[in-house]
Coordinates of C-alpha atoms in Angstrom, one line a residue:
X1 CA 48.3 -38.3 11.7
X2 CA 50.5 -41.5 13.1
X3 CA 49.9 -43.3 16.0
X4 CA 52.0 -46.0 18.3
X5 CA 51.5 -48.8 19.5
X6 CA 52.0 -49.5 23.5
X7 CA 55.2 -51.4 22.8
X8 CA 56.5 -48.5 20.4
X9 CA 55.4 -45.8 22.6
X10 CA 57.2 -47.2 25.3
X11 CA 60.4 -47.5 23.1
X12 CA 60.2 -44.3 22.9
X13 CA 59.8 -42.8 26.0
X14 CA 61.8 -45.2 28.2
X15 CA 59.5 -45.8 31.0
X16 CA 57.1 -48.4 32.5
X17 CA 53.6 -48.7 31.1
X18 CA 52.3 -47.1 34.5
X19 CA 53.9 -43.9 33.5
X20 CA 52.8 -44.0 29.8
X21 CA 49.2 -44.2 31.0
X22 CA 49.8 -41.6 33.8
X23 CA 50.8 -39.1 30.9
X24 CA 47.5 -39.9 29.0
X25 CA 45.3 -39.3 32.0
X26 CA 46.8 -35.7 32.3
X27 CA 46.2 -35.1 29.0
X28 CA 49.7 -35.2 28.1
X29 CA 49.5 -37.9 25.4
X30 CA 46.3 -38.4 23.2
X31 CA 45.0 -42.5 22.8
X32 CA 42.1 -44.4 21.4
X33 CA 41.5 -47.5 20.4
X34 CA 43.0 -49.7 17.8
X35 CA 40.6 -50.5 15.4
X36 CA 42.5 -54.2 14.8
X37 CA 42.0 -54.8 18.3
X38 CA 39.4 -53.0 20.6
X39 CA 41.1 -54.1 23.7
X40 CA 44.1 -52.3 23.3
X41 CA 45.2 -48.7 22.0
X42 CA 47.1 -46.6 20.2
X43 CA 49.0 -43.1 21.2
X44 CA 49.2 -40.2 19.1
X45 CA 52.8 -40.4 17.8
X46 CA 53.7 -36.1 18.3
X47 CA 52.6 -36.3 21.8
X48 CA 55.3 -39.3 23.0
X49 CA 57.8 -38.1 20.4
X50 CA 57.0 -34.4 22.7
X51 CA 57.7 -35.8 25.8
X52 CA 60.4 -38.2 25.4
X53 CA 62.2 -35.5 24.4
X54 CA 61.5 -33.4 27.2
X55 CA 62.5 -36.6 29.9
X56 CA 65.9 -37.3 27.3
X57 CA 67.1 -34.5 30.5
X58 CA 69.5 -32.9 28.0
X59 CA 67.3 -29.7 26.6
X60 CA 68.0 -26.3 28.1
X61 CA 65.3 -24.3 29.1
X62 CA 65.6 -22.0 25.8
X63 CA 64.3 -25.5 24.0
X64 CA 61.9 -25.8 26.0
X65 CA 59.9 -22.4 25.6
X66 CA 60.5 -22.6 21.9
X67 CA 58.8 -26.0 21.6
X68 CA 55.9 -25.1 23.7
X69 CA 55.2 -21.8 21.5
X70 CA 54.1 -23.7 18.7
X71 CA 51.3 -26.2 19.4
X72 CA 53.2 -27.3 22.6
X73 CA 52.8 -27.8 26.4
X74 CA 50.7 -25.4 28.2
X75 CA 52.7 -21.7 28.6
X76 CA 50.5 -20.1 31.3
X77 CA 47.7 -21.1 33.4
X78 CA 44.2 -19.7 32.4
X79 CA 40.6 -21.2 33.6
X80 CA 38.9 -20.0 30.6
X81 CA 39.1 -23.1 27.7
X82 CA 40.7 -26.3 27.0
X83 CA 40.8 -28.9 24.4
X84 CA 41.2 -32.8 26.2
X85 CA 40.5 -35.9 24.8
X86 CA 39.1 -34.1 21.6
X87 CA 36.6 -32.1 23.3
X88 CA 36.7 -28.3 23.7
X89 CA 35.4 -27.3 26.9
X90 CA 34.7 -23.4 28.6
X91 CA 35.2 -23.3 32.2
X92 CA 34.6 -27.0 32.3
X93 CA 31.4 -26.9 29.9
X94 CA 31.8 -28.8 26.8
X95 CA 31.5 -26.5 24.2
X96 CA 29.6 -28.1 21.9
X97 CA 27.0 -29.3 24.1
X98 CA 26.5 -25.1 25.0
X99 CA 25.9 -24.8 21.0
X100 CA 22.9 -26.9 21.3
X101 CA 21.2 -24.4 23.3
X102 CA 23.4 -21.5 24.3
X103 CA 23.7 -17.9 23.0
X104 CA 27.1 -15.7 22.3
X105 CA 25.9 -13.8 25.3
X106 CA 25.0 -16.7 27.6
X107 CA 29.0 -17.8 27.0
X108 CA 30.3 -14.5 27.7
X109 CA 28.4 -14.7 30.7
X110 CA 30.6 -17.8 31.2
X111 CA 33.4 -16.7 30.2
X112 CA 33.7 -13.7 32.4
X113 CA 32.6 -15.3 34.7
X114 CA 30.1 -12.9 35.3
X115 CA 27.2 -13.0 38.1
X116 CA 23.9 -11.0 36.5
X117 CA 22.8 -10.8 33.0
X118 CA 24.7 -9.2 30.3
X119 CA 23.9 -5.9 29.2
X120 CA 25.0 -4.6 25.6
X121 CA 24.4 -0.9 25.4
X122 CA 22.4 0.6 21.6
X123 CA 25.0 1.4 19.3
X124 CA 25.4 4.7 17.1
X125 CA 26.6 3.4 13.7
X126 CA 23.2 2.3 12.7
X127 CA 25.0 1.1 10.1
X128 CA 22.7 -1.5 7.4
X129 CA 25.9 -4.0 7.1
X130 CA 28.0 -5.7 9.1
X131 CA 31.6 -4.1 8.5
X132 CA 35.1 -5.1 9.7
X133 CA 36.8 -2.0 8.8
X134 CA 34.1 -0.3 11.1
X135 CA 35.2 -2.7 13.7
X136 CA 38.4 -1.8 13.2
X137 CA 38.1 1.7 13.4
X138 CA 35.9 1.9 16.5
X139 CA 38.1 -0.3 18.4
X140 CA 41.0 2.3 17.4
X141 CA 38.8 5.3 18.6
X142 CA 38.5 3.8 21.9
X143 CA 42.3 2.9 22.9
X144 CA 42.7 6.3 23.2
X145 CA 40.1 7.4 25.8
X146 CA 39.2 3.3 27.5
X147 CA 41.1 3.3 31.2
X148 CA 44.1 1.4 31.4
X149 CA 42.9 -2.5 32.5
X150 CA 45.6 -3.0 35.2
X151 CA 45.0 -2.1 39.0
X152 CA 41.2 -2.4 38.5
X153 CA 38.5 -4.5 40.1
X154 CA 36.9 -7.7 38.1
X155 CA 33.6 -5.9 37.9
X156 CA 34.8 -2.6 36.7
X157 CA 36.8 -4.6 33.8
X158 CA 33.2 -6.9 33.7
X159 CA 31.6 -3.4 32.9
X160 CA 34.3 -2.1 30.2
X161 CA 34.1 -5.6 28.5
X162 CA 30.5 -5.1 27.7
X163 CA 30.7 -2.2 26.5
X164 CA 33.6 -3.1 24.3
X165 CA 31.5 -6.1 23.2
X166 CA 28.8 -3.6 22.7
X167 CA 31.2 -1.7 20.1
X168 CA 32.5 -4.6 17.9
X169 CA 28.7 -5.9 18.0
X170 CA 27.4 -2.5 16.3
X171 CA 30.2 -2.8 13.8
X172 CA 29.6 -6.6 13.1
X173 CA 26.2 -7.4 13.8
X174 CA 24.3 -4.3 13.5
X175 CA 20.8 -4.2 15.0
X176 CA 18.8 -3.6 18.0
X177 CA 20.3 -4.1 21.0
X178 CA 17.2 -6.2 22.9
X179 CA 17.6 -8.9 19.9
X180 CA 20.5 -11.5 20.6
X181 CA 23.8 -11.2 18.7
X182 CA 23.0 -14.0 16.1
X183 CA 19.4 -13.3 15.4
X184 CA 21.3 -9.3 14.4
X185 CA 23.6 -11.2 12.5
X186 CA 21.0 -12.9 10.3
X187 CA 18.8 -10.1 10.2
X188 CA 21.7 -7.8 8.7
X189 CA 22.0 -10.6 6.2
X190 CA 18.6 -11.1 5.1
X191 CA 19.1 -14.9 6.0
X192 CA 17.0 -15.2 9.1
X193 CA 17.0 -19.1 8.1
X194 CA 20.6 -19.2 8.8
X195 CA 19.8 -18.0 13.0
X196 CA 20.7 -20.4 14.2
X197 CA 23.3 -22.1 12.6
X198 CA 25.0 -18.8 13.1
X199 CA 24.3 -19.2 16.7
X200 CA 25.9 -22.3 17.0
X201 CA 29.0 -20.8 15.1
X202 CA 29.5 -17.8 17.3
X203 CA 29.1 -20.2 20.3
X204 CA 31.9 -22.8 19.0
X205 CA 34.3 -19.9 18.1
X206 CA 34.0 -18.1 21.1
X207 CA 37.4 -19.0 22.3
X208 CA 40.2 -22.0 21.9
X209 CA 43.0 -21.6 24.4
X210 CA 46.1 -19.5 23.1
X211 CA 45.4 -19.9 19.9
X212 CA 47.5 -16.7 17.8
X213 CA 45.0 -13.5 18.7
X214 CA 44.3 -14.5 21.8
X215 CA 47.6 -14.8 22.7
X216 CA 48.1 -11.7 21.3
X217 CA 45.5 -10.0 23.3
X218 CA 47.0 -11.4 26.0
X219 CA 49.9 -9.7 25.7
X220 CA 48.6 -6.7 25.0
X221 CA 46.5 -6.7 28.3
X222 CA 49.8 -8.0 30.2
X223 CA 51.0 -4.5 29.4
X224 CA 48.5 -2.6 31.3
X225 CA 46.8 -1.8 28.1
X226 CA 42.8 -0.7 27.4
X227 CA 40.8 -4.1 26.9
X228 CA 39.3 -2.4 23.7
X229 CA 43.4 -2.0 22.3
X230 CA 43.2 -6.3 23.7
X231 CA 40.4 -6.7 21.3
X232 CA 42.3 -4.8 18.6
X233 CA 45.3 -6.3 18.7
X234 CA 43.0 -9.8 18.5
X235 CA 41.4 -8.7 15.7
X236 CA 44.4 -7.4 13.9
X237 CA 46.1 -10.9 14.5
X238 CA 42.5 -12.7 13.3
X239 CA 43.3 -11.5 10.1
X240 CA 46.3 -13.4 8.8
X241 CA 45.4 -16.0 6.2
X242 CA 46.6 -18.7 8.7
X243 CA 44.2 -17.8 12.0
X244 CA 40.8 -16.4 10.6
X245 CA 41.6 -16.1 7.0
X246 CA 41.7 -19.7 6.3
X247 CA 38.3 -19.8 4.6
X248 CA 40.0 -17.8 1.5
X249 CA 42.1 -20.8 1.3
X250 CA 38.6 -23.0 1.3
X251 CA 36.7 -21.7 -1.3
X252 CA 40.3 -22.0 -3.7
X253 CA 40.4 -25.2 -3.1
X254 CA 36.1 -25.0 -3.8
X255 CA 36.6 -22.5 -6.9
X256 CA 39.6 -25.1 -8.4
X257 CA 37.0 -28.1 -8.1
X258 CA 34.0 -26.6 -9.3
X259 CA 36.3 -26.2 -12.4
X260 CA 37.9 -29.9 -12.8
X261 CA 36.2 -31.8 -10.4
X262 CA 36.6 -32.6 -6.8
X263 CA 39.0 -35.4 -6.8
X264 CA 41.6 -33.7 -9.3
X265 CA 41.4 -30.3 -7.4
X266 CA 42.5 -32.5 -4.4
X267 CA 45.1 -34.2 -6.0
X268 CA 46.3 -31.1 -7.9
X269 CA 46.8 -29.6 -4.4
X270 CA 48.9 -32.8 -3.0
X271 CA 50.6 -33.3 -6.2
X272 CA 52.1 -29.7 -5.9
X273 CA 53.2 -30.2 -2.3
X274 CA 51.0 -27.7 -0.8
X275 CA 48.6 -28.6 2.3
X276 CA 44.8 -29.1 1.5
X277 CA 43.0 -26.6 3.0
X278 CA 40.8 -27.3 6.5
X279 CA 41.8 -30.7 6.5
X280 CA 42.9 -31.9 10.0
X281 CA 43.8 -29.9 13.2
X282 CA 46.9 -30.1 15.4
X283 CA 44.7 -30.1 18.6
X284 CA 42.3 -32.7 17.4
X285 CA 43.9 -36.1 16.1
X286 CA 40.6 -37.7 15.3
X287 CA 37.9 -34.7 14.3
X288 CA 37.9 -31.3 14.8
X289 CA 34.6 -31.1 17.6
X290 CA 33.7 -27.8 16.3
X291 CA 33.2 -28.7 13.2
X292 CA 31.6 -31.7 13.4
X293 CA 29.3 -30.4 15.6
X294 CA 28.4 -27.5 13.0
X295 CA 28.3 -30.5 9.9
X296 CA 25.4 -32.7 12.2
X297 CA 22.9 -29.7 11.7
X298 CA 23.8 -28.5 7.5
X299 CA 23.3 -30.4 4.5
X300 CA 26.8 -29.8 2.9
X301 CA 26.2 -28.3 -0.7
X302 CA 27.0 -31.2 -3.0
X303 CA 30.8 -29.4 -3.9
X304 CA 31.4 -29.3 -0.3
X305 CA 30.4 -32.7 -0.3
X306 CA 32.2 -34.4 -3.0
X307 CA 35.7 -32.3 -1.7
X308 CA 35.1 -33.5 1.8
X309 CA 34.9 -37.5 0.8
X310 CA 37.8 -37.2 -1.8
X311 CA 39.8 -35.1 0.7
X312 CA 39.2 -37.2 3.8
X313 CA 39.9 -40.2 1.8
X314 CA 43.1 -39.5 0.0
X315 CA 44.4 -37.3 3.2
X316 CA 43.6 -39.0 5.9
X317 CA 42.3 -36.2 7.6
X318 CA 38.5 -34.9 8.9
X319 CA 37.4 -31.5 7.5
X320 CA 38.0 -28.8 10.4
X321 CA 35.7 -26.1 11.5
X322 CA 37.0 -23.6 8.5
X323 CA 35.7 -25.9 6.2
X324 CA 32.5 -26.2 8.0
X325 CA 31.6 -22.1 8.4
X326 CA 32.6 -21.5 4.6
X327 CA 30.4 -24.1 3.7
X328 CA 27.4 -23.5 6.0
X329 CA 28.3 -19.5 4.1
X330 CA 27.6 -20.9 0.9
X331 CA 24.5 -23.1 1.7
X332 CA 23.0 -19.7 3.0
X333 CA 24.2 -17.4 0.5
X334 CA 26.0 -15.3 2.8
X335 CA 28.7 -12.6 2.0
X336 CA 31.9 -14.2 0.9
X337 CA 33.4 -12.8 4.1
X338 CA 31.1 -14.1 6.7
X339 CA 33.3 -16.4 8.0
X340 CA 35.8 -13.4 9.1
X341 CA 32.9 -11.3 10.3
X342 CA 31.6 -14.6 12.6
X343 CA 34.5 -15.6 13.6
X344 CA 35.5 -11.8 15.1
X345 CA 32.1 -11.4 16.4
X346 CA 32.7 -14.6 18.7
X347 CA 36.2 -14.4 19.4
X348 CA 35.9 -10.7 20.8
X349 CA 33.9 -12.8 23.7
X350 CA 37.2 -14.7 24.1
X351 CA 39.7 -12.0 23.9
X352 CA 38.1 -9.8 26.4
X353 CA 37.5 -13.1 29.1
X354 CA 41.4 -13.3 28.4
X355 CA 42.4 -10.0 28.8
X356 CA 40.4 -9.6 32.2
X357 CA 42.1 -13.0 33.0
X358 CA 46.0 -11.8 32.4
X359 CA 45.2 -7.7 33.9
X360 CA 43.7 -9.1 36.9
X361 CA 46.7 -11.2 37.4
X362 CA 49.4 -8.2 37.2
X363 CA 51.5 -10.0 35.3
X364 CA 53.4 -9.1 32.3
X365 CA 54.3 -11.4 29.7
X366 CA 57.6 -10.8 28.4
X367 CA 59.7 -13.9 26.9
X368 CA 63.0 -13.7 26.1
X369 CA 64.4 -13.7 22.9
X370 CA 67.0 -17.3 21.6
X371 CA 69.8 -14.7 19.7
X372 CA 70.7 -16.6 16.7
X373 CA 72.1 -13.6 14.8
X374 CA 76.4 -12.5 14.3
X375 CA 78.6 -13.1 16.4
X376 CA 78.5 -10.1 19.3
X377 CA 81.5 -8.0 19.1

């Protein structure tokens, strides 16, 4: 990632210093320090490229919304999770000081904004595995017969979330229902050593703004919708190889350097044009929190390790928090689709705290579309 300099930011955006460092106290613009020179800093050259653009006073509205759709300004207000100054924080709590000590459940408690303990209901699957196509299909059962979300109370919706949560948790992390969420998780995969590294996981994944299936979800609940079809459509979305699929894409890159080495599996990927896998984030300009909170408590597996130097040295970039649950699933021995089933397991949390967020607002989210198509006869 490129950064500015004060005198290049301000090229840019055509405005006083006072107003440069305005925009970075709101969050608009991302800084740190200059490493040649402590006393000064630098400003993340995407952000002030962003915003001079927006102040040139020339862009129609249509520009805009289209801008702000894809890692842009803010589209709609929500008090659930933010990422500022490279932190990611739930209602105000830094996330990754909650995975220190916090449980799935104790952040959906958050999350909902709930004000007595959660209660997660025994499941009927008593199924041995964790299984995303029973996820899948139990969510899909429920759409039909779940009450619409729109024109009900907080704690009603509170209520139905649970039991939702209660649903994806019998699919995903089969067990008892008096045991928490991470502790099933391990137990289902015969790794009770890995507790509470999945803990921390399902705590750090449990939601991350609009990202593409909550956004989704969002929608979906905008419409009136059942918050079990919310946590559907989320999980649908999860799938794609870009959201929740991205550890496939980590252990190719893994599988290609176990074969000819770490550095020329790297380069191989660069020298074809393609993106290395898990490198960097768009939210994060310095390190992905997430993951480097998840990397202080593992001992990398020595691949994991060799692909992480070589990467971040000829990239530029930190490893993100894909690279860090596919690797923690390797140093365990976990399934190879772990990731996807942690990753679903948390995110459900966030899906439902947004879902309950938009229905209660009685909004619907509808954009319009930029026609681009023939000319209209």
């Amino acid at each position: 990632m490129s950064w500015l300099t004060a005198e290049q930011a301000l090229t840019l955006l055509g405005t006083k210093s006072q107003t440069l460092y305005a925009n970075v106290s709101r969050g608009r613009i991302r800084a740190k320090p200059d490493p040649a020179d402590t006393r000064r800093s630098l400003y993340f050259t995407d952000d002030v490229k962003r915003l001079a653009t927006r102040h040139a006073g020339r862009r129609k509205t249509e520009a805009v919304a289209a801008e702000a759709i894809q890692w842009g300004d803010p589209v709609l207000p929500s008090a659930l999770s933010t990422v500022f100054n490279g932190g990611l924080f739930y209602r105000g709590q830094n996330a990754a000081k909650l995975a220190e000590r916090a449980s799935l459940e104790d952040v959906a408690i958050l999350l909902w904004d709930m004000k007595r303990p959660l209660r997660l209901e025994e499941g009927e699957m008593r199924r041995k595995l964790p299984s995303l196509n029973a996820a899948f299909s139990a969510l899909a059962e429920r759409t039909t017969t779940d009450l619409p979300s729109l024109g009900r109370s907080l704690p009603a919706l509170q209520g139905e979330a649970e039991s939702v949560l209660a649903t994806v948790a019998d699919a995903l992390a089969p067990g008892s229902a008096d045991k928490p969420l991470h502790q099933r998780l391990a137990v289902a995969w015969d790794r009770p050593d890995a507790g509470d590294l999945i803990r921390r996981c399902l705590v750090l994944l449990a939601d991350h703004e609009l990202n593409a299936s909550t956004f989704t979800a969002r929608i979906t609940a905008s419409a009136g919708a059942t918050l079990s079809a919310a946590a559907l459509s989320g999980l649908s979305t999860l799938t794609g190889p870009l959201h929740g699929g991205a550890w496939q894409s980590v252990r190719s890159l893994i599988a290609r350097a176990a074969t000819i080495g770490a550095e020329e599996a790297v380069r191989s990927y660069l020298a074809e044009g393609r993106p290395l896998p898990a490198f960097g984030h768009q939210l994060y300009p310095d390190v992905d929190i997430r993951a480097e909170a998840l990397l202080r408590c593992l001992t990398l597996p020595p691949l994991f390790a060799e692909v992480r130097d070589v990467g971040e040295q000829l990239v530029g970039e930190r490893v993100n928090v894909d690279f860090a649950v596919t690797a923690m699933t390797h140093a365990f021995h976990l399934p190879e689709d772990a990731p996807l089933i942690i990753f679903a397991l948390a995110r459900t949390v966030g899906w439902l705290a947004h879902a309950m967020e938009q229905a209660t607002s009685g909004r619907l989210i509808r954009p319009r579309a930029r026609y681009v198509g023939p000319p209209l006869q």
